[in-house]
CSV table of C-alpha atoms in Angstrom, one decimal:
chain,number,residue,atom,x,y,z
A,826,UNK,CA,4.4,-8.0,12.7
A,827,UNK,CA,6.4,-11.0,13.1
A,828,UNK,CA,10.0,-10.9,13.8
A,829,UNK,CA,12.2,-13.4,12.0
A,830,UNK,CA,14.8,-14.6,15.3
A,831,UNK,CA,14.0,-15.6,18.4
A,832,UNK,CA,15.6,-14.5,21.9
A,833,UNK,CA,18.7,-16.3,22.7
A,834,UNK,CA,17.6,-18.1,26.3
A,835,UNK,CA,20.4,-19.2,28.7
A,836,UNK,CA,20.6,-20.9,31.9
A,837,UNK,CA,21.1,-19.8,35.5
A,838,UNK,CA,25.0,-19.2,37.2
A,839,UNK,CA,26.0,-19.0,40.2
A,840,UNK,CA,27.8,-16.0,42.0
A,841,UNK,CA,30.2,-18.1,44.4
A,842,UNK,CA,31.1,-19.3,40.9
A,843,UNK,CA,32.3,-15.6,39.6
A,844,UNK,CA,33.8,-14.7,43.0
A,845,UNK,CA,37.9,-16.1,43.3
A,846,UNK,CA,38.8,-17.5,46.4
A,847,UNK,CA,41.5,-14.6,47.0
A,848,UNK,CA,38.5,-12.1,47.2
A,849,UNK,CA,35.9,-14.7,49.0
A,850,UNK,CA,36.8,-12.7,52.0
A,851,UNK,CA,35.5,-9.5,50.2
A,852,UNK,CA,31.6,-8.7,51.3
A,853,UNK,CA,31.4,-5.4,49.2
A,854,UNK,CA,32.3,-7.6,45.6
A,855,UNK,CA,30.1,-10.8,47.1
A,856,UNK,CA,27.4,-8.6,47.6
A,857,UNK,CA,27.9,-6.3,44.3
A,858,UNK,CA,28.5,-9.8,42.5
A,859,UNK,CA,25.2,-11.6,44.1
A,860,UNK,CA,23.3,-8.6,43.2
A,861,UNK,CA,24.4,-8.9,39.5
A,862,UNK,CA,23.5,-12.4,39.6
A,863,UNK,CA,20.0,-11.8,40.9
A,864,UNK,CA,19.5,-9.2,37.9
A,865,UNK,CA,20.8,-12.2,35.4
A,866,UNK,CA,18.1,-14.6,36.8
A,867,UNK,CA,15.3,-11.6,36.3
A,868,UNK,CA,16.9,-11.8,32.5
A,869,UNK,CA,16.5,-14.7,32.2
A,870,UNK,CA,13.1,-15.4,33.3
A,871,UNK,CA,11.1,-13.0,31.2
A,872,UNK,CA,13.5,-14.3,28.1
A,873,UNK,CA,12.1,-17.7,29.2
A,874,UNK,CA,8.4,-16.2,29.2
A,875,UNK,CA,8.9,-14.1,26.4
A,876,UNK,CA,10.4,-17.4,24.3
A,877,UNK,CA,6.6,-19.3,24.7
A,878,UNK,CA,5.0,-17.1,22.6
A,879,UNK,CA,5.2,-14.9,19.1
A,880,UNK,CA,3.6,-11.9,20.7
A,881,UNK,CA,5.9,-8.7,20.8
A,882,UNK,CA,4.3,-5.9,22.6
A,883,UNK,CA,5.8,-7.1,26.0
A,884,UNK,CA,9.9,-6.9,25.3
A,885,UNK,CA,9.6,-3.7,27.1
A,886,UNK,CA,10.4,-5.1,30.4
A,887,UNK,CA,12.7,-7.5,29.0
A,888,UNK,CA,15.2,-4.8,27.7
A,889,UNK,CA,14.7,-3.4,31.1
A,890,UNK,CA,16.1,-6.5,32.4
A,891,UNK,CA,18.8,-7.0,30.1
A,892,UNK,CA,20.2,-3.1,31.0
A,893,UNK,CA,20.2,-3.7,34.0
A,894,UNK,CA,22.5,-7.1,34.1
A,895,UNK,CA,24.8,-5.3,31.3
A,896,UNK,CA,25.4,-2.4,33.5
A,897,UNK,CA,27.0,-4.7,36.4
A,898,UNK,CA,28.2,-7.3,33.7
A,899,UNK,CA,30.3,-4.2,32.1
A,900,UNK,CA,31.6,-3.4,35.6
A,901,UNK,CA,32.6,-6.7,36.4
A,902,UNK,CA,34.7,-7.3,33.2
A,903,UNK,CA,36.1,-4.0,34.2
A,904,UNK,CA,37.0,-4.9,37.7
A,905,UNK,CA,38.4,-8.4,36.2
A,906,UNK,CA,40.5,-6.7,33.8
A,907,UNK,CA,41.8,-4.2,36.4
A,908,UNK,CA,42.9,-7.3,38.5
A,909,UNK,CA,43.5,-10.5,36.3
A,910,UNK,CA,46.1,-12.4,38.8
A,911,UNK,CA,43.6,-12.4,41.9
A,912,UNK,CA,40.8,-14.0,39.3
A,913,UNK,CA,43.5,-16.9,38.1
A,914,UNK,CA,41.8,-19.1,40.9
A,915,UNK,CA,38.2,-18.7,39.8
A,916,UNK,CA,36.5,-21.7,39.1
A,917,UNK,CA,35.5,-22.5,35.5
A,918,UNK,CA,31.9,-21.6,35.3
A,919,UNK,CA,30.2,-22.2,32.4
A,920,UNK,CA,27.7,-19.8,30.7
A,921,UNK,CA,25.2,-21.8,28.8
A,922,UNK,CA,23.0,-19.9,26.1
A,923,UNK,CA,20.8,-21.3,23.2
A,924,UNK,CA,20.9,-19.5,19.5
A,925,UNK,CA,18.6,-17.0,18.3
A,926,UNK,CA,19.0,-18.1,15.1
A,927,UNK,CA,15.8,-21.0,15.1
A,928,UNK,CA,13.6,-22.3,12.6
A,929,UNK,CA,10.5,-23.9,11.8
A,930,UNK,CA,12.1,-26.9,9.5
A,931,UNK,CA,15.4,-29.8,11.1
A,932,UNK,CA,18.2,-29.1,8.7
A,933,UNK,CA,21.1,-31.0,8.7
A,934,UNK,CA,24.1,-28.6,8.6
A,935,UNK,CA,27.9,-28.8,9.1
A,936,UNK,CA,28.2,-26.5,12.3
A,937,UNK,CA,31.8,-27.7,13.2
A,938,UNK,CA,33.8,-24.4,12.4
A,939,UNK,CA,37.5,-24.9,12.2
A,940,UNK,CA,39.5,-22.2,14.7
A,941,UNK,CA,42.9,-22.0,15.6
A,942,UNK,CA,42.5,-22.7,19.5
A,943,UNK,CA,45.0,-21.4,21.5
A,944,UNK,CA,46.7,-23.0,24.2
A,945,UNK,CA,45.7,-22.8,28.1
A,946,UNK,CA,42.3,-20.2,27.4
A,947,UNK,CA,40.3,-22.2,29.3
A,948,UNK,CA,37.3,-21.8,26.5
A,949,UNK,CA,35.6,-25.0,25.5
A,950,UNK,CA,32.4,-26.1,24.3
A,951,UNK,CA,31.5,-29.6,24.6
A,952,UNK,CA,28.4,-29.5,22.4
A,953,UNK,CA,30.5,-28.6,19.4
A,954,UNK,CA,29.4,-31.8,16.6
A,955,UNK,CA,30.7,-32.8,13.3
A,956,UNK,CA,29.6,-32.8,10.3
A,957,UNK,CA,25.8,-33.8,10.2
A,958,UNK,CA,24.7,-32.0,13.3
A,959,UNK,CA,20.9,-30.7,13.6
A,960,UNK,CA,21.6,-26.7,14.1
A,961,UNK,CA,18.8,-24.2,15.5
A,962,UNK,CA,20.7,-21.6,13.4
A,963,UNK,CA,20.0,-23.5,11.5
A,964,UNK,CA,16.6,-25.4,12.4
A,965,UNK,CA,14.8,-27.7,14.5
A,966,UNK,CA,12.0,-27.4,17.1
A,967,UNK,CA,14.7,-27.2,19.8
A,968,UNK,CA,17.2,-24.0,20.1
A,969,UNK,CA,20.3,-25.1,19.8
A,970,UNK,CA,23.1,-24.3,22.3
A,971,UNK,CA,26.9,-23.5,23.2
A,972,UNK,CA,29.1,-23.1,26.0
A,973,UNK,CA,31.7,-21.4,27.7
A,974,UNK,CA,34.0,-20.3,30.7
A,975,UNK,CA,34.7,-17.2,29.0
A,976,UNK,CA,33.2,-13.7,29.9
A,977,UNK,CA,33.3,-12.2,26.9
A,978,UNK,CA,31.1,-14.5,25.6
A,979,UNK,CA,28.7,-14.0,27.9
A,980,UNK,CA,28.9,-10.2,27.1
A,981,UNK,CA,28.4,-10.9,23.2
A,982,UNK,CA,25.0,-13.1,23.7
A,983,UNK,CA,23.9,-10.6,26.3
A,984,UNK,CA,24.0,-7.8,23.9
A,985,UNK,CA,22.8,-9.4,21.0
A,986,UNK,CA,19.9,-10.0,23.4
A,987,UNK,CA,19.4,-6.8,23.7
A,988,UNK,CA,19.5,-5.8,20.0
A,989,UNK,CA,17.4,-8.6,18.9
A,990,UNK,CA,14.6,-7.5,21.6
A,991,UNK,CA,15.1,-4.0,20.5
A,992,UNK,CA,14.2,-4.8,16.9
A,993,UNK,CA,11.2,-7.0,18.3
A,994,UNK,CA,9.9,-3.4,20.0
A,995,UNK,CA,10.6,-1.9,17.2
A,996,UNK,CA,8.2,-3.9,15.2
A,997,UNK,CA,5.5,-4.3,18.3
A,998,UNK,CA,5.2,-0.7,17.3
A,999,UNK,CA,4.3,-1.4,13.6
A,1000,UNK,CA,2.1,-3.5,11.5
A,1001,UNK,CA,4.1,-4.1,8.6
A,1002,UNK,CA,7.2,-2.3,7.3
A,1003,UNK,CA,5.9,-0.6,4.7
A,1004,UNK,CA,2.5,-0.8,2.3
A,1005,UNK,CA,2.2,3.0,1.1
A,1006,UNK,CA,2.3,3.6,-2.3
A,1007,UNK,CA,1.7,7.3,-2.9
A,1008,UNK,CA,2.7,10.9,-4.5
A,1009,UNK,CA,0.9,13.5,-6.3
A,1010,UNK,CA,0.5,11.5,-9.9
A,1011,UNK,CA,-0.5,8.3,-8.5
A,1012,UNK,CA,-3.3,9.7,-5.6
A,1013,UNK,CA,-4.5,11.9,-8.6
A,1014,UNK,CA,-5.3,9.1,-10.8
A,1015,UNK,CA,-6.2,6.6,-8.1
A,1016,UNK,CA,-8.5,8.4,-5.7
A,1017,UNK,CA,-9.2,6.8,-2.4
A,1018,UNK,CA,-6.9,3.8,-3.5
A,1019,UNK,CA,-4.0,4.8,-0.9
A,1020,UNK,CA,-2.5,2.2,0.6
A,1021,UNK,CA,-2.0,2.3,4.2
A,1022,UNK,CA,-2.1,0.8,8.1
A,1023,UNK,CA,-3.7,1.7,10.7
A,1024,UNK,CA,-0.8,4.1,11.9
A,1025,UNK,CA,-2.7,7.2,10.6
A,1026,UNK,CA,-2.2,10.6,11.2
A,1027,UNK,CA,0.3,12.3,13.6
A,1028,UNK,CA,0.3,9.4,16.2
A,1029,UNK,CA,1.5,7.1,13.7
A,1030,UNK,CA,4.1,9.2,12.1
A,1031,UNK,CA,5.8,9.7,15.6
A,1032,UNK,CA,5.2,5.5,16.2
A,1033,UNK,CA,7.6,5.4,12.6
A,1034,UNK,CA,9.9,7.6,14.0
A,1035,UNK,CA,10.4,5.7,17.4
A,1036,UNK,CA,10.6,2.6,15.4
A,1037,UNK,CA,13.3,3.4,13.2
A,1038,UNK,CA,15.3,5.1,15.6
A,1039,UNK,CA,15.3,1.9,17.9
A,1040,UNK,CA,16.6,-0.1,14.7
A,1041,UNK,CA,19.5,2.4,14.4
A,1042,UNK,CA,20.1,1.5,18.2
A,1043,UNK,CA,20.1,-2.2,17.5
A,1044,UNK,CA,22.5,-1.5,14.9
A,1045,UNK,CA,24.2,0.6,17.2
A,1046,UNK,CA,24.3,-2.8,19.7
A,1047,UNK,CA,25.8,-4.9,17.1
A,1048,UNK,CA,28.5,-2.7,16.1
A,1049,UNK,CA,29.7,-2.5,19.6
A,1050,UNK,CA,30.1,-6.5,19.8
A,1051,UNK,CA,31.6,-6.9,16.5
A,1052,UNK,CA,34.0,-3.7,17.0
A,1053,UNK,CA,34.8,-4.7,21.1
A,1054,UNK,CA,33.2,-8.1,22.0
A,1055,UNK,CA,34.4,-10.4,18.7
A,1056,UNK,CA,37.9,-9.6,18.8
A,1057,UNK,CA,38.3,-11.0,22.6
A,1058,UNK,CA,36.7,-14.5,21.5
A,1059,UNK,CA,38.1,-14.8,17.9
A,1060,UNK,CA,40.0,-18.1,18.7
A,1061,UNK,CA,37.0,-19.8,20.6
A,1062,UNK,CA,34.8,-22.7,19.0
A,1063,UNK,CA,31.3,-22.2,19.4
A,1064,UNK,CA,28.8,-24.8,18.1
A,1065,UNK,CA,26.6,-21.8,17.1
A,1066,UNK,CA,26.9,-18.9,14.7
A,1067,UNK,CA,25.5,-16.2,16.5
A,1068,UNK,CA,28.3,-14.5,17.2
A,1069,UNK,CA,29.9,-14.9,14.2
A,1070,UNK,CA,31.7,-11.7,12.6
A,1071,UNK,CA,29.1,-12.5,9.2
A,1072,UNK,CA,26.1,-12.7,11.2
A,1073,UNK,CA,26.8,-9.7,13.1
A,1074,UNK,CA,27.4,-7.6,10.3
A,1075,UNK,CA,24.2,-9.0,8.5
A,1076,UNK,CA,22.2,-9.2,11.3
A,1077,UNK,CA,23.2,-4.6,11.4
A,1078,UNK,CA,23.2,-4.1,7.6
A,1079,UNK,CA,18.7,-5.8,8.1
A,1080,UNK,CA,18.7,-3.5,11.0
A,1081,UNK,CA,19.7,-0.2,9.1
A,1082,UNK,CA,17.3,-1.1,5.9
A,1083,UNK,CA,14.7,-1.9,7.7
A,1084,UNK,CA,14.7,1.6,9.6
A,1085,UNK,CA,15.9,3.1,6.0
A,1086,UNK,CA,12.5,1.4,4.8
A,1087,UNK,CA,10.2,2.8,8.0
A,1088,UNK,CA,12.1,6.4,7.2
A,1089,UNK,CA,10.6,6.7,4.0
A,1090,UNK,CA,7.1,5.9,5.4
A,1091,UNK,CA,7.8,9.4,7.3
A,1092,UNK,CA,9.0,10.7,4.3
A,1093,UNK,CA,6.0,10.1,2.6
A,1094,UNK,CA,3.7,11.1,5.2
A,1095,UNK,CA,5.5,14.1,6.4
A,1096,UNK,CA,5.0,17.6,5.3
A,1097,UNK,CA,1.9,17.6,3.0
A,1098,UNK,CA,2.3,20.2,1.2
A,1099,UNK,CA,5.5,18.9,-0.2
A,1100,UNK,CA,5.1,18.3,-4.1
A,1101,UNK,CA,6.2,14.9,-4.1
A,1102,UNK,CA,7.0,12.8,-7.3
A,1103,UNK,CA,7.6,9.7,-8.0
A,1104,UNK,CA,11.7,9.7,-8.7
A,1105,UNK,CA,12.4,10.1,-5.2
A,1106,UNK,CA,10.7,7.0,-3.7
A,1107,UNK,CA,11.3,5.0,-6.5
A,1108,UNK,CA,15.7,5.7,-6.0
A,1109,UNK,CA,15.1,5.4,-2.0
A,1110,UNK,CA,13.6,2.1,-2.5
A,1111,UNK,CA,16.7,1.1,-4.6
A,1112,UNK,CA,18.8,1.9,-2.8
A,1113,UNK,CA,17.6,-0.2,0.3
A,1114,UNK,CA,17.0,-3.4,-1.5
A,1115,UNK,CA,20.6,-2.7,-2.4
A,1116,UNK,CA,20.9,-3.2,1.3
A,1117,UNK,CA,18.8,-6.0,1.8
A,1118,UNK,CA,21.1,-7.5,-1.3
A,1119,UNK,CA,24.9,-7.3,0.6
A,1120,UNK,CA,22.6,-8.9,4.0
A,1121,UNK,CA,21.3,-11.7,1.8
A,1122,UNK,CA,25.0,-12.1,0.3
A,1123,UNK,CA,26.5,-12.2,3.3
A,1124,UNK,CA,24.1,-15.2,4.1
A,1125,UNK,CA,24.8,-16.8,0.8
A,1126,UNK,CA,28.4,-16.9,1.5
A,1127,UNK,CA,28.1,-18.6,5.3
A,1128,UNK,CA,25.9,-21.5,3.0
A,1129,UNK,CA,28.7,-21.7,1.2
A,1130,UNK,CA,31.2,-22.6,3.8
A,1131,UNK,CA,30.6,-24.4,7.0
A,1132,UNK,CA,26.8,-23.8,6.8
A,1133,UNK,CA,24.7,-25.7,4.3
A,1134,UNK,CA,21.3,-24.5,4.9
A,1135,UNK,CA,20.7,-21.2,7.3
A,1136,UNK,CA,17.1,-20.2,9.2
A,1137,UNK,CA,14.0,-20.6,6.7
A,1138,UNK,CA,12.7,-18.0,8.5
A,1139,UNK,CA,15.6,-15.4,7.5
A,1140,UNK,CA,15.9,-16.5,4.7
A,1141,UNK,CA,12.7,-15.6,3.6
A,1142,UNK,CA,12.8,-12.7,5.3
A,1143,UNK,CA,15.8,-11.4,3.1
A,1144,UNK,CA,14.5,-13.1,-0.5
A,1145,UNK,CA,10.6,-11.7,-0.4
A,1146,UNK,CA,11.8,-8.5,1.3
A,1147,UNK,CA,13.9,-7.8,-1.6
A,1148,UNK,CA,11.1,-8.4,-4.0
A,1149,UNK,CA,8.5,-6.5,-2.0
A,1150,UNK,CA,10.9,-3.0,-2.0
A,1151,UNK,CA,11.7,-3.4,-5.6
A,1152,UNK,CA,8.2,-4.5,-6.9
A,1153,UNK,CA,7.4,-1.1,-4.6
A,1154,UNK,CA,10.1,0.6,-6.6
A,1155,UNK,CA,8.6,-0.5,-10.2
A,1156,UNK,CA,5.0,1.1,-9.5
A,1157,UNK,CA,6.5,4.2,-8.9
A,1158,UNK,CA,9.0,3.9,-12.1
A,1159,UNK,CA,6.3,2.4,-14.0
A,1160,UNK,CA,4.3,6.3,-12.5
A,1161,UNK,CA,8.2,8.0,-13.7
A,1162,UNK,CA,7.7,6.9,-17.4
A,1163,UNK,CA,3.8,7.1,-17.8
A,1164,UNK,CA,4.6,10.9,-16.9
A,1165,UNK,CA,7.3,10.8,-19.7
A,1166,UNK,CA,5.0,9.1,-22.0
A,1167,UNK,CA,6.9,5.6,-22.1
A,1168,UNK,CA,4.3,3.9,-22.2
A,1169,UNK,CA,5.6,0.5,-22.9
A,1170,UNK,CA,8.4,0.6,-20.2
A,1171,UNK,CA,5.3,1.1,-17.8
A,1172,UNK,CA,3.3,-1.5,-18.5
A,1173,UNK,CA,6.3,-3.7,-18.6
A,1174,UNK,CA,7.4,-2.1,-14.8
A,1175,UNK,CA,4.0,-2.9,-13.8
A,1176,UNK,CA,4.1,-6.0,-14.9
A,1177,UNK,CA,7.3,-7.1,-12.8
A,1178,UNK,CA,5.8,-5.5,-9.8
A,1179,UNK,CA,2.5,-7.5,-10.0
A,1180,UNK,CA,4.6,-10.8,-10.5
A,1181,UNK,CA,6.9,-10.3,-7.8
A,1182,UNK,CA,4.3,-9.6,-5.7
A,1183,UNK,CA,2.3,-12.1,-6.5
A,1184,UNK,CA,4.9,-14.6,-6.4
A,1185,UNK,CA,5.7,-13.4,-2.3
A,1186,UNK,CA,1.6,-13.6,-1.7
A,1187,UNK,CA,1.6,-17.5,-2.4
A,1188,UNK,CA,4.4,-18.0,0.6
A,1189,UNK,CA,2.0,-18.2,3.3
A,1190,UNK,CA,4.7,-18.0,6.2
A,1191,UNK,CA,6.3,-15.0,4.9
A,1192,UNK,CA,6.3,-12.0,7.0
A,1193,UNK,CA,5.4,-9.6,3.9
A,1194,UNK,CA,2.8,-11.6,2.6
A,1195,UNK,CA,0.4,-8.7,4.2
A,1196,UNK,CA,2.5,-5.8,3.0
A,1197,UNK,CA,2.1,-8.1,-1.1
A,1198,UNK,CA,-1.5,-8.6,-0.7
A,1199,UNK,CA,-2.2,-5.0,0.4
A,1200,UNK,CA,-0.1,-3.2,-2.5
A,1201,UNK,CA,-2.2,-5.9,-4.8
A,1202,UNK,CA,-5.8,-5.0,-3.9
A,1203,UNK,CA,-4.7,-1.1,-3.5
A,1204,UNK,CA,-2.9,1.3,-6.5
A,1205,UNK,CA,-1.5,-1.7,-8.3
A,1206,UNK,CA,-4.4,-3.3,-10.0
A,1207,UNK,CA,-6.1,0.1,-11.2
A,1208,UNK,CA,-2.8,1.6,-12.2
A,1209,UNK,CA,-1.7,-1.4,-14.3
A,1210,UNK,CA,-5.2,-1.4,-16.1
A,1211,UNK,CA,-4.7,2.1,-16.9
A,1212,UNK,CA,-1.2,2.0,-18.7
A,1213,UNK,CA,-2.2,-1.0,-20.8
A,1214,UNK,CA,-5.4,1.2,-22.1
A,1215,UNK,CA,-2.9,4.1,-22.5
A,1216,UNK,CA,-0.4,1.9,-24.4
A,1217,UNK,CA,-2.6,0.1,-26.3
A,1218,UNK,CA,-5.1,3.5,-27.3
A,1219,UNK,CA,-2.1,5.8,-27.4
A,1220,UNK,CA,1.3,4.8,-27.3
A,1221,UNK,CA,1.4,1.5,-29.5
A,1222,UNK,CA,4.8,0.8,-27.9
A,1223,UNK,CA,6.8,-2.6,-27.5
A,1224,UNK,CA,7.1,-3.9,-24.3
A,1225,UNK,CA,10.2,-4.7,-23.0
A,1226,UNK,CA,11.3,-7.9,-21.5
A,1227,UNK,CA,11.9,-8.2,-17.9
A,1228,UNK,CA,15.6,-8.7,-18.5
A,1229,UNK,CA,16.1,-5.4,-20.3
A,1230,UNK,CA,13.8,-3.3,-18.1
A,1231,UNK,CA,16.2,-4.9,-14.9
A,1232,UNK,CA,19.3,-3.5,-16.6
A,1233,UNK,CA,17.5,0.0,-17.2
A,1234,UNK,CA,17.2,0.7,-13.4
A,1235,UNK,CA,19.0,3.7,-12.0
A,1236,UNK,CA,21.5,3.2,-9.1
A,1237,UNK,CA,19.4,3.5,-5.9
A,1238,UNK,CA,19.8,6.6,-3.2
A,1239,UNK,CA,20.4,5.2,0.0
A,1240,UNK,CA,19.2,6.9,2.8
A,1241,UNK,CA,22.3,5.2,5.0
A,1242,UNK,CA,20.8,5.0,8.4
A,1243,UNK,CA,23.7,5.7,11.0
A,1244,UNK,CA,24.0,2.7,13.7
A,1245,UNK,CA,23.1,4.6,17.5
A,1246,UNK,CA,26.4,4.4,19.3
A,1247,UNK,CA,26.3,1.6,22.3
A,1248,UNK,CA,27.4,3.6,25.6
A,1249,UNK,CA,27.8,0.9,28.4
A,1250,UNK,CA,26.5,2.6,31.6
């Protein structure tokens, strides 16, 4: 499936430009530093190759790469920290590196956040704009970029490189998040009508499993800079938002759902002979769109300051994600009343779920416009046919309006994916 960011990309350094002229002298560091600067440019080429297409079953070697750089990046911030008065004479290289936050439409967006600078850091970006400039974050064909002398934002935009090409593996493994609608009551009554990929059987259970659990370490990646990376650059002005406390924090709350949403998937599939009923999924469900709800806040909010519009591409991902889990969450309350014999409040769940659906099939670009389609011309249909002839034979019940069935759903059960601690090697 389509992932909804793109690889930051950044531009080639120099290593006589990380080495200060106290330690020029040095051949152990030049070499050590050379050789980290060699495993920067192998980065940075296969995030260049990577960036000139949308396929994602070759990040593999790209996280390689990026591992590799981190390890000696991690030791050099180390060895700089350990001896800050024989680096005051380095020169000011700058690290150049272009957002991952693209998309397909130009917005026009104030980017120009206001910090509180302070004096003599040496931290500068000269293609911060006013109000009025064209963000990638934010849009355009072109990624847009920042600058800056300072190491620790090197380190941030490295590893958010490596959690945003961990979530691309993690979906090179899948074909959609999730399309299974199933438990005992619902395969009963619709027979050979189970949704599903082509992830059968034991194979794809484990493919699940490895998928989720390298979400958890993405999360994992962005805890790490927004507990040990965002505090050291707090004061700088960057012209981009990547690194921004908010879109850390929302960028690991998507993370955790989406592997919350794959861990149900092995949930369902798992263990067979498990009587399974439709409560559980139905809570689960709620409770990640819960998640998916503080992630699309948390974007609501930066529109609401400095940021006018944010990525079409994210944003759609958050809005028809949302609809998808809870229209997901309906068939299987609509399946929790028919059992109780309510039938009105199922035909009215049923509804819902068909016009959200519906509603995320007619956006052609969306990345669950599969996962709609698929739900539609599986259990939904048959099942929605099937309360209206119960209702209208047997129960004779009202329906309730979409408004009152909303306020009648129960608090969700969230699974709460943990984030993988980061360990720098």
């Amino acid at each position: 499936m389509r992932y909804y960011l793109r690889n930051p990309k950044t531009k080639a350094i120099s290593a006589a430009s990380l080495v200060p002229p106290a330690l020029q002298e040095d051949t152990q560091l030049y070499a050590r530093i050379t050789k980290m600067c060699a495993l920067r440019e192998t980065m940075r080429e296969r995030l260049k190759a990577q960036s000139k297409t949308e396929e994602l079953n070759r990040v593999g070697p790209i996280i390689s790469a990026i591992q590799a750089y981190l390890s000696e990046l991690h030791w050099y911030i180390s060895y700089l920290e350990s001896n800050p008065e024989a680096f005051k004479g380095v020169p000011n290289i700058e690290f150049i590196w272009k957002s991952a936050m693209i998309s397909r439409l130009q917005d026009k967006v104030n980017i120009a956040r206001q910090y509180i600078a302070p004096r003599n850091t040496g931290d500068s970006d000269s293609n911060a704009q006013g109000p009025g400039a064209a963000s990638r974050l934010l849009g355009g064909p072109k990624q847009r970029r920042t600058q800056s002398s300072s190491i620790y934002m090197e380190l941030g935009f490295t590893l958010q490189t490596l959690a945003v090409t961990k979530c691309m593996n993690a979906y090179s493994r899948i074909a959609t998040l999730d399309t299974e609608i199933e438990c005992e009551t619902i395969n009963i009554m619709t027979p050979g009508l189970r949704v599903v990929t082509e992830e059968e059987g034991e194979q794809g259970v484990e493919a699940l499993k490895r998928a989720s659990a390298e979400l958890r370490e993405a999360a994992g990646v962005f805890e790490y800079v927004i507990e040990h990376v965002l505090p050291q650059i707090r004061y700088m002005r960057m012209s981009v938002p990547d690194l921004m406390p908010e879109v850390q924090h929302m960028l690991q709350t998507l993370a955790l759902a989406d592997s919350d949403r794959l861990s149900v998937r092995v949930w369902l599939r798992s263990d067979k002979n498990q009587r399974k009923t439709p409560n559980m999924p139905a809570n689960l469900l709620l409770g990640i769109q819960e998640r998916y709800n503080s992630a699309h806040s948390s974007l609501r909010t930066l529109q609401g300051g400095e940021f006018r519009n944010a990525s079409s591409d994210i944003q759609n991902y958050m809005r028809d994600g949302q609809r998808v889990i809870l229209a997901q969450a309906m068939i299987y309350l609509a399946q929790v009343h028919s059992d109780n014999q309510k039938f009105g409040n199922a035909v009215g769940f049923m509804r819902d779920a068909r016009e959200l659906l519906i509603d995320v099939k007619k956006r052609n670009q969306s990345v669950h416009v599969s996962t709609a389609s698929m739900l539609l011309s599986g259990p939904l249909e048959p099942l929605y046919s099937l309360y209206r002839r119960n209702n209208d034979t047997i129960g004779f019940e009202s329906i309730p309006s979409s408004d009152d069935l909303r306020a009648r759903l129960p608090s969700g059960r969230t699974l709460l994916s943990k984030p993988v601690p980061y360990a720098p090697a």
